[in-house]
PDB file of C-alpha atoms in Angstrom:
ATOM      1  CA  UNK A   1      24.479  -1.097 -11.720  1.00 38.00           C
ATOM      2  CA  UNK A   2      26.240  -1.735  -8.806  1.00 42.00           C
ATOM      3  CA  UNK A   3      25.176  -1.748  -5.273  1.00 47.00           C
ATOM      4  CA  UNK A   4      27.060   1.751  -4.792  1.00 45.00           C
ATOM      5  CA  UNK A   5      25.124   3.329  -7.150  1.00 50.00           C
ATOM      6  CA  UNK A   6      21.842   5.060  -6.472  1.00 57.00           C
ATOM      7  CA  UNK A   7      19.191   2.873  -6.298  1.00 60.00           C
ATOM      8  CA  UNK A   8      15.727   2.419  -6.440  1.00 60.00           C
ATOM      9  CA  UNK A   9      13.218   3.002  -4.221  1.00 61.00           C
ATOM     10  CA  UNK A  10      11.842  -0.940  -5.291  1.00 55.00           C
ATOM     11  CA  UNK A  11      15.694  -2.096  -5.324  1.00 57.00           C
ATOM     12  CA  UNK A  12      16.239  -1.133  -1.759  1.00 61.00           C
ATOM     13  CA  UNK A  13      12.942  -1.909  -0.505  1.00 55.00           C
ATOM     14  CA  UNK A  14      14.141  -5.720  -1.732  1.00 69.00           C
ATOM     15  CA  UNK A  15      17.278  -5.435   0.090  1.00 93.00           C
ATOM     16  CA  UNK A  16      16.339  -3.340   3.709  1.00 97.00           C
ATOM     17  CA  UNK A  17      14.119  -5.335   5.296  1.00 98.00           C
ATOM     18  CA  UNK A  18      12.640  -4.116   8.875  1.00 98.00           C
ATOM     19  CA  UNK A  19      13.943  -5.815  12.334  1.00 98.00           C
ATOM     20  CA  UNK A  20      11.475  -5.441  14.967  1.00 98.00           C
ATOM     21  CA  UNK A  21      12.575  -5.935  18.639  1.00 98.00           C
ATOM     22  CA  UNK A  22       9.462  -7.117  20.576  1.00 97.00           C
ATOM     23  CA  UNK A  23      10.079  -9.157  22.954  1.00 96.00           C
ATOM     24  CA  UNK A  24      10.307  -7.634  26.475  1.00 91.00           C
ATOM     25  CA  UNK A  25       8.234  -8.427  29.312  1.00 88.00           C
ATOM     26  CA  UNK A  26       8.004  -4.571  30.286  1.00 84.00           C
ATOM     27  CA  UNK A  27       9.134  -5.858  34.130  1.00 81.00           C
ATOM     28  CA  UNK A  28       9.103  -1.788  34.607  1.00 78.00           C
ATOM     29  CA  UNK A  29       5.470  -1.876  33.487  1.00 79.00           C
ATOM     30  CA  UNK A  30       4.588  -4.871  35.978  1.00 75.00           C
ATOM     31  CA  UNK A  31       4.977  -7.508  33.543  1.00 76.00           C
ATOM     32  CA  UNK A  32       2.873  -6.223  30.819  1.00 83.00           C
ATOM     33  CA  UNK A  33       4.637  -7.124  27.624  1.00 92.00           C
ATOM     34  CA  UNK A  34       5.078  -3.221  25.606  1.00 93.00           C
ATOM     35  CA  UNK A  35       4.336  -5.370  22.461  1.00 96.00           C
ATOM     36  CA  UNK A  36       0.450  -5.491  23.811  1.00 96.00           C
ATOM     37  CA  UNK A  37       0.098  -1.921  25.372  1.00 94.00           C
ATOM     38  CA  UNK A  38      -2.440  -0.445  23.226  1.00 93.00           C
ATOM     39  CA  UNK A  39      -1.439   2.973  20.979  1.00 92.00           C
ATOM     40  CA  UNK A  40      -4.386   4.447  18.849  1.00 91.00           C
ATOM     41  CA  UNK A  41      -6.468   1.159  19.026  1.00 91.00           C
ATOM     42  CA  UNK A  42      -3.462  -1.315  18.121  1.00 93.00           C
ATOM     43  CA  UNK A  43      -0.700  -2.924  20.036  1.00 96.00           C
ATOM     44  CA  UNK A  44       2.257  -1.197  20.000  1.00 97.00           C
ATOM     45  CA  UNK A  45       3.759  -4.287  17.882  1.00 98.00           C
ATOM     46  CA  UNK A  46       0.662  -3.555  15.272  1.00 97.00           C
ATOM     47  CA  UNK A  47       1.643   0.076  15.031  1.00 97.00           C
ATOM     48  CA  UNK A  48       5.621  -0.725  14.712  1.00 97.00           C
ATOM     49  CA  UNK A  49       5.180  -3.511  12.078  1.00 98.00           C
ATOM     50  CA  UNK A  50       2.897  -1.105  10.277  1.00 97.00           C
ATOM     51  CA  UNK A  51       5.372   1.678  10.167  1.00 97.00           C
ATOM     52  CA  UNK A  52       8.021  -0.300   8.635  1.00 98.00           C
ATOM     53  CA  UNK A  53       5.931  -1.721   5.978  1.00 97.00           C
ATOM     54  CA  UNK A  54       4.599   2.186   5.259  1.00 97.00           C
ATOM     55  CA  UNK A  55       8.413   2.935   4.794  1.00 97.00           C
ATOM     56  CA  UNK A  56       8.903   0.765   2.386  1.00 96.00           C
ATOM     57  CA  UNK A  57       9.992  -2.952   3.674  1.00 96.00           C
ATOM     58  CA  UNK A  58       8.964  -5.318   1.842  1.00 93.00           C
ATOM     59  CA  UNK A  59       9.944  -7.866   4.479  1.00 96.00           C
ATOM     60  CA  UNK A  60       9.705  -7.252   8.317  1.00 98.00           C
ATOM     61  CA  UNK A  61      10.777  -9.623  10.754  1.00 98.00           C
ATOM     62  CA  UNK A  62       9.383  -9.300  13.805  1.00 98.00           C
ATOM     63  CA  UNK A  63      11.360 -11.068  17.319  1.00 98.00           C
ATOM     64  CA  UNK A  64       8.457 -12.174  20.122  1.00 98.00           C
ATOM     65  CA  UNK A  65       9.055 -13.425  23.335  1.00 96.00           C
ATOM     66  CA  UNK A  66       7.093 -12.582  26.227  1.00 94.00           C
ATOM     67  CA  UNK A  67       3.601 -13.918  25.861  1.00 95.00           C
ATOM     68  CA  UNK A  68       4.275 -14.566  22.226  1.00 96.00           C
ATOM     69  CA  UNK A  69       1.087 -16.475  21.928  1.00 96.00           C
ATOM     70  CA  UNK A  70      -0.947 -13.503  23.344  1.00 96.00           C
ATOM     71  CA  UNK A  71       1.093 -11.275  21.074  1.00 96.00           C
ATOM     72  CA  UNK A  72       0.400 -13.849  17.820  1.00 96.00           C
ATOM     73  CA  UNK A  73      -3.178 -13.512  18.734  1.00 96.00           C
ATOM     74  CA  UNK A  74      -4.145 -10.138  19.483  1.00 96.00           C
ATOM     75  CA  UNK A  75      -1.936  -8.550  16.840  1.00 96.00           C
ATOM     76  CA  UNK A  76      -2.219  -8.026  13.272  1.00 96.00           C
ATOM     77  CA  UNK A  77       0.805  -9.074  12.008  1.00 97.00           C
ATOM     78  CA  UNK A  78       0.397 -10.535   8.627  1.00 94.00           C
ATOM     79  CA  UNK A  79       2.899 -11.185   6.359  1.00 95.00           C
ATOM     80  CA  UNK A  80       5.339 -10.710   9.057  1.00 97.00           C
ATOM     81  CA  UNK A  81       7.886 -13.397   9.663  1.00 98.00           C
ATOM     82  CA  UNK A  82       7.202 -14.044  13.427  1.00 98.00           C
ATOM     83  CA  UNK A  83      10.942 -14.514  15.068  1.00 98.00           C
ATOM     84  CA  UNK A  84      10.693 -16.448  18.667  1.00 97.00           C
ATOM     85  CA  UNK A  85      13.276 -15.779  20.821  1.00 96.00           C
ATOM     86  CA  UNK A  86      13.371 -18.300  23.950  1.00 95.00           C
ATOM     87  CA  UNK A  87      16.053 -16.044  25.347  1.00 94.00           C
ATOM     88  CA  UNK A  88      14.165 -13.132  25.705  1.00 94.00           C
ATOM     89  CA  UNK A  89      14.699 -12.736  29.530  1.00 92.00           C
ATOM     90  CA  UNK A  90      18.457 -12.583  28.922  1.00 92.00           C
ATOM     91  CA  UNK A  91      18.009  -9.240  27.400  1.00 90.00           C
ATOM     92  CA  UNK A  92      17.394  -7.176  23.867  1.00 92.00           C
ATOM     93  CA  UNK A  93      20.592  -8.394  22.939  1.00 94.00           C
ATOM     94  CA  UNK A  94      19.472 -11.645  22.935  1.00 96.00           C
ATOM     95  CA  UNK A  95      16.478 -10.601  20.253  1.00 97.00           C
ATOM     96  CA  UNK A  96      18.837  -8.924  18.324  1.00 97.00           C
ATOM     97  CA  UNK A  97      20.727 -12.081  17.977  1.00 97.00           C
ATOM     98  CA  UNK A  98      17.711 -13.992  16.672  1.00 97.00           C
ATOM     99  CA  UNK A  99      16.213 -11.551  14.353  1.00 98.00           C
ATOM    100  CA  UNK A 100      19.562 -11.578  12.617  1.00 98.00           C
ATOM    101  CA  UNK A 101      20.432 -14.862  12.585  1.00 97.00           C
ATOM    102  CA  UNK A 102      16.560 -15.301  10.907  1.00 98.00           C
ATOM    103  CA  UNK A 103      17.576 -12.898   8.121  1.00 97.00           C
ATOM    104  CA  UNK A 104      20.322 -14.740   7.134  1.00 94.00           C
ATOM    105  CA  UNK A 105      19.779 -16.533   3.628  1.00 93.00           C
ATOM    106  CA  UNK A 106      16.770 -14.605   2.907  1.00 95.00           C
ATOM    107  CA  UNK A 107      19.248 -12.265   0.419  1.00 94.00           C
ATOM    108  CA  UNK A 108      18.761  -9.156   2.460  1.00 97.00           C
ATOM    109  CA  UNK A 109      21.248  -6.993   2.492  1.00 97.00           C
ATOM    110  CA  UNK A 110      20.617  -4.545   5.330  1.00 98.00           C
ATOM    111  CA  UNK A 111      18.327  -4.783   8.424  1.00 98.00           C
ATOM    112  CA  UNK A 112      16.109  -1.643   9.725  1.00 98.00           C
ATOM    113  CA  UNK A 113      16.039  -2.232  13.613  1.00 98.00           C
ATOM    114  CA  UNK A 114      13.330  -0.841  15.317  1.00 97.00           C
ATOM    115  CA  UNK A 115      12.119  -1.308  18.891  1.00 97.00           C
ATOM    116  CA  UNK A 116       8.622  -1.810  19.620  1.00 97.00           C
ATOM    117  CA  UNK A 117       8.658   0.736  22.718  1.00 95.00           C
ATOM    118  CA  UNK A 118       9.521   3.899  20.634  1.00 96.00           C
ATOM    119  CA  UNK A 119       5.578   4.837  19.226  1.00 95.00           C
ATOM    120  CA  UNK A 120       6.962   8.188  18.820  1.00 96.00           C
ATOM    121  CA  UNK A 121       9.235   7.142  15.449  1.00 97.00           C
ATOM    122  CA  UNK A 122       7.083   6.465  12.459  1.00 96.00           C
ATOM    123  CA  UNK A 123       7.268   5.546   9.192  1.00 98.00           C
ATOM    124  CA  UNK A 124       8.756   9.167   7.948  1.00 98.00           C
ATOM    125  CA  UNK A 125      12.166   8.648  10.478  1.00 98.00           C
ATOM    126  CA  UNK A 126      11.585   5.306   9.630  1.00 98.00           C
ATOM    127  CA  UNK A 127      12.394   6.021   5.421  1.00 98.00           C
ATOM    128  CA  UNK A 128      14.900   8.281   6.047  1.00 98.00           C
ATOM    129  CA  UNK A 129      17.038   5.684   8.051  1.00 98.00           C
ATOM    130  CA  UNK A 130      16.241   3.350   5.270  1.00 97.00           C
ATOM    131  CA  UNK A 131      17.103   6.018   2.207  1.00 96.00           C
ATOM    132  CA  UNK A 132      20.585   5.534   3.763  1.00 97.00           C
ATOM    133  CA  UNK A 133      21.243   2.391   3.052  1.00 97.00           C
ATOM    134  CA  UNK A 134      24.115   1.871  -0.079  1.00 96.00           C
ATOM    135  CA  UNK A 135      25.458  -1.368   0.419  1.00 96.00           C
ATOM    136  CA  UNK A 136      26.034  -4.343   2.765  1.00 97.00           C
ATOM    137  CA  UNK A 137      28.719  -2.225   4.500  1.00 98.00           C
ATOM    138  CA  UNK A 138      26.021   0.563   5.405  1.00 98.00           C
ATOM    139  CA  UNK A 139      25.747   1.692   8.846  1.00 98.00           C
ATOM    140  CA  UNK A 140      23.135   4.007   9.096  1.00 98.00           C
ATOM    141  CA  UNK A 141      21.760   5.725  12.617  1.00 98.00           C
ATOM    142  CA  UNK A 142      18.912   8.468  13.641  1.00 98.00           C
ATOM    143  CA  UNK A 143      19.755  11.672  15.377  1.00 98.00           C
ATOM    144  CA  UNK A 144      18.138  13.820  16.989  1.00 97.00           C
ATOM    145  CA  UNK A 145      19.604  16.900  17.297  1.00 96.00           C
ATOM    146  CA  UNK A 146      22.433  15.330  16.379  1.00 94.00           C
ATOM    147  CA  UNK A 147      22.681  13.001  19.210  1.00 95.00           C
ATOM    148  CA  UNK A 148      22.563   9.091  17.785  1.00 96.00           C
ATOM    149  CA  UNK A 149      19.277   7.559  18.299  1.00 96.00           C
ATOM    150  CA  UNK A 150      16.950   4.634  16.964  1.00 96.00           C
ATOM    151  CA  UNK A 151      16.534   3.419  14.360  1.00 98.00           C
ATOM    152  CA  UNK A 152      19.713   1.695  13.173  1.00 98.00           C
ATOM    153  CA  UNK A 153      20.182   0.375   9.423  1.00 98.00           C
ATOM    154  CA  UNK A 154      22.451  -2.592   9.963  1.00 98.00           C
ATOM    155  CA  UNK A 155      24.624  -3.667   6.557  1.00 98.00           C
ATOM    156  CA  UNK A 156      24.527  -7.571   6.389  1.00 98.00           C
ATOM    157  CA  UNK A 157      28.548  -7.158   6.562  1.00 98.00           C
ATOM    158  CA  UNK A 158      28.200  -6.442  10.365  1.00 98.00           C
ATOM    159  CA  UNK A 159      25.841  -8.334  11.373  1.00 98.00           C
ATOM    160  CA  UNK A 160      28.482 -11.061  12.381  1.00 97.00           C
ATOM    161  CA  UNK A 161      30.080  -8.215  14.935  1.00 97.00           C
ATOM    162  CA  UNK A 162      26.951  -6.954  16.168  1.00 97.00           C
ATOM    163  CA  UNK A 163      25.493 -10.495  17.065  1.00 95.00           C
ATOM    164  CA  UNK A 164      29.136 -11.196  18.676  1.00 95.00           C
ATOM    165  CA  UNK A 165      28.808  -7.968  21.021  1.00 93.00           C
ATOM    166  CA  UNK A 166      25.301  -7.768  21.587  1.00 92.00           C
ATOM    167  CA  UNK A 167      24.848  -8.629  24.642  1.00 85.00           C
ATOM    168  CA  UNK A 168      22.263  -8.301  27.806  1.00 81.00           C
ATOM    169  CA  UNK A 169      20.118  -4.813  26.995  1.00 79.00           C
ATOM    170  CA  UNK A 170      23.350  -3.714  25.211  1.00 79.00           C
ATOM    171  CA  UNK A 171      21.638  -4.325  21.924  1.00 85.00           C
ATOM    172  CA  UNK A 172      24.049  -3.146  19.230  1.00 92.00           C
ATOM    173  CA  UNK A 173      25.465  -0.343  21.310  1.00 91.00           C
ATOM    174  CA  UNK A 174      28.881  -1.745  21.567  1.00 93.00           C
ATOM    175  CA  UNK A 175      29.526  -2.374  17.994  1.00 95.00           C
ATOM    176  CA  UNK A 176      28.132   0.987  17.304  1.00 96.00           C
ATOM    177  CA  UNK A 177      30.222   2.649  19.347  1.00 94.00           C
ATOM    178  CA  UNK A 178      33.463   1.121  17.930  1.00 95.00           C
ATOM    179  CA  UNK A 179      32.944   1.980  14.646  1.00 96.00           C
ATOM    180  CA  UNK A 180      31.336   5.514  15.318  1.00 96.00           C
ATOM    181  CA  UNK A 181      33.321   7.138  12.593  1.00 97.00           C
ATOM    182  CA  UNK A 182      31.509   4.624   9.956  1.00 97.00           C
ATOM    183  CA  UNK A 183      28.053   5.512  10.984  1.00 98.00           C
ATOM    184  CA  UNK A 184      25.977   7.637   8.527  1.00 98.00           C
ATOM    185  CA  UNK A 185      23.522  10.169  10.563  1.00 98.00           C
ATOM    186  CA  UNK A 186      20.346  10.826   9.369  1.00 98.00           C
ATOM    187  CA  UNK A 187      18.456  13.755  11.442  1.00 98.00           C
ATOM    188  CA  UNK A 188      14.798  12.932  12.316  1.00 98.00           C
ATOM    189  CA  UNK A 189      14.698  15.436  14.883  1.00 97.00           C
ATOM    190  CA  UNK A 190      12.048  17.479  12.932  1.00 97.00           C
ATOM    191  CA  UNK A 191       9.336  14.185  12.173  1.00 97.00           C
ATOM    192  CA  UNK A 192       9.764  11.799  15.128  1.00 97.00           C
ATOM    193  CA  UNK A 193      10.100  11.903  19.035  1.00 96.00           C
ATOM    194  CA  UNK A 194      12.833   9.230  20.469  1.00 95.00           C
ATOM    195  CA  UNK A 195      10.612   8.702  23.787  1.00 94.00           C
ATOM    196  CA  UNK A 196      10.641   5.260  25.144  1.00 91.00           C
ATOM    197  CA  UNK A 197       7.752   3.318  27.125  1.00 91.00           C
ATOM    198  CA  UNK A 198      10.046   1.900  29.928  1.00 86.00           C
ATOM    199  CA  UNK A 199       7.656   2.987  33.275  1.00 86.00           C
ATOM    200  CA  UNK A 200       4.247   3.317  34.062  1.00 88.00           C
ATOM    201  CA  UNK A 201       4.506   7.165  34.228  1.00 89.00           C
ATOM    202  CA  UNK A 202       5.796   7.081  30.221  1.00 89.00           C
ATOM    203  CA  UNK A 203       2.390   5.822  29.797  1.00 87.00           C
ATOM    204  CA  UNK A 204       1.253   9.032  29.069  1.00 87.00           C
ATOM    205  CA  UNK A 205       2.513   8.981  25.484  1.00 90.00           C
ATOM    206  CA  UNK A 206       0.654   6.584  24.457  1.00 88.00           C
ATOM    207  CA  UNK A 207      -2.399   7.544  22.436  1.00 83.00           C
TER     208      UNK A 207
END
């Protein structure tokens, strides 16, 4: 078999693992980290890690910076690969960066990048994104009403170009936007809600 033919669910959950971006200090929140606000009794980082493990990743990597010690202790992140990122002020791009550069040798094959301030994407959007992947060439995005959202499925061939653009809060943005016509769209419109937790009056989303 090769890699672009079907495969199975067990292949690809060898081969996606799940990038979670969790580092921010939430300086719109007051400097409370979004990794610790609490969702239906968990951190947000909790509820995030679960939901890629539910859709199938075997292996989630998980990028801390602010208060990563409070984060390492409060959470329940086992069997997580904990990623710190000194850098963290400098921007997402920055934890994008890291969480890639941690993947690297680990014989994944695609990254599933979530970001720790979007409760309202679960495990369901989550899968579909992931269902995407083909091959280390994948690029694979969420839409929502057909408007390119999170998550992002990342093929290990661009990782090298997204790490070399990703810059400040940028994330992979810039890379995404150059190869647009490469991206694979996946709607989740109809199982998940793109909100982020950026200011104290998105607080009301949380649960």
């Amino acid at each position: 078999m090769t890699d672009n033919e079907a495969l199975t669910e067990e292949q690809v959950g060898g081969r996606v693992a799940g990038l979670l971006l969790a580092a921010g200090g939430g300086r719109r929140l007051g400097g409370h980290p979004k990794a610790l606000l609490e969702h239906r009794g968990h951190p947000l980082v909790e509820h995030a890690a679960g939901a890629l493990r539910a859709a199938g990743c075997a292996r989630v990597h998980v990028v801390l910076g602010a208060r990563a010690e409070d984060v390492r202790a409060r959470a329940a992140l086992d069997g997580c690969v904990l990623v710190d990122n000194p850098d963290w002020e400098r921007g997402m791009g920055s934890s994008l960066r890291a969480g890639l550069d941690s993947l690297a040798g680990t014989g994944t094959r695609a990254a599933l990048v979530c970001l720790v301030d979007q409760p309202g994407i679960g495990a369901q959007a989550l899968a579909r994104v992931r269902a995407g992947y083909r091959d280390e060439t994948s690029l694979v995005s969420a839409a929502y009403a057909g408007v390119r959202g999170h998550p992002v499925l990342l093929g290990a061939a661009h990782w090298a170009g997204v790490a070399a653009t990703a810059t400040g809060d940028r994330g992979a943005r810039a890379y995404l936007g150059e190869h647009e016509a490469e991206i694979a769209l996946v709607e989740c419109g109809d199982v998940a809600r793109p909100y982020d937790i950026d200011t104290e009056a998105d607080l009301v989303h949380l649960e």
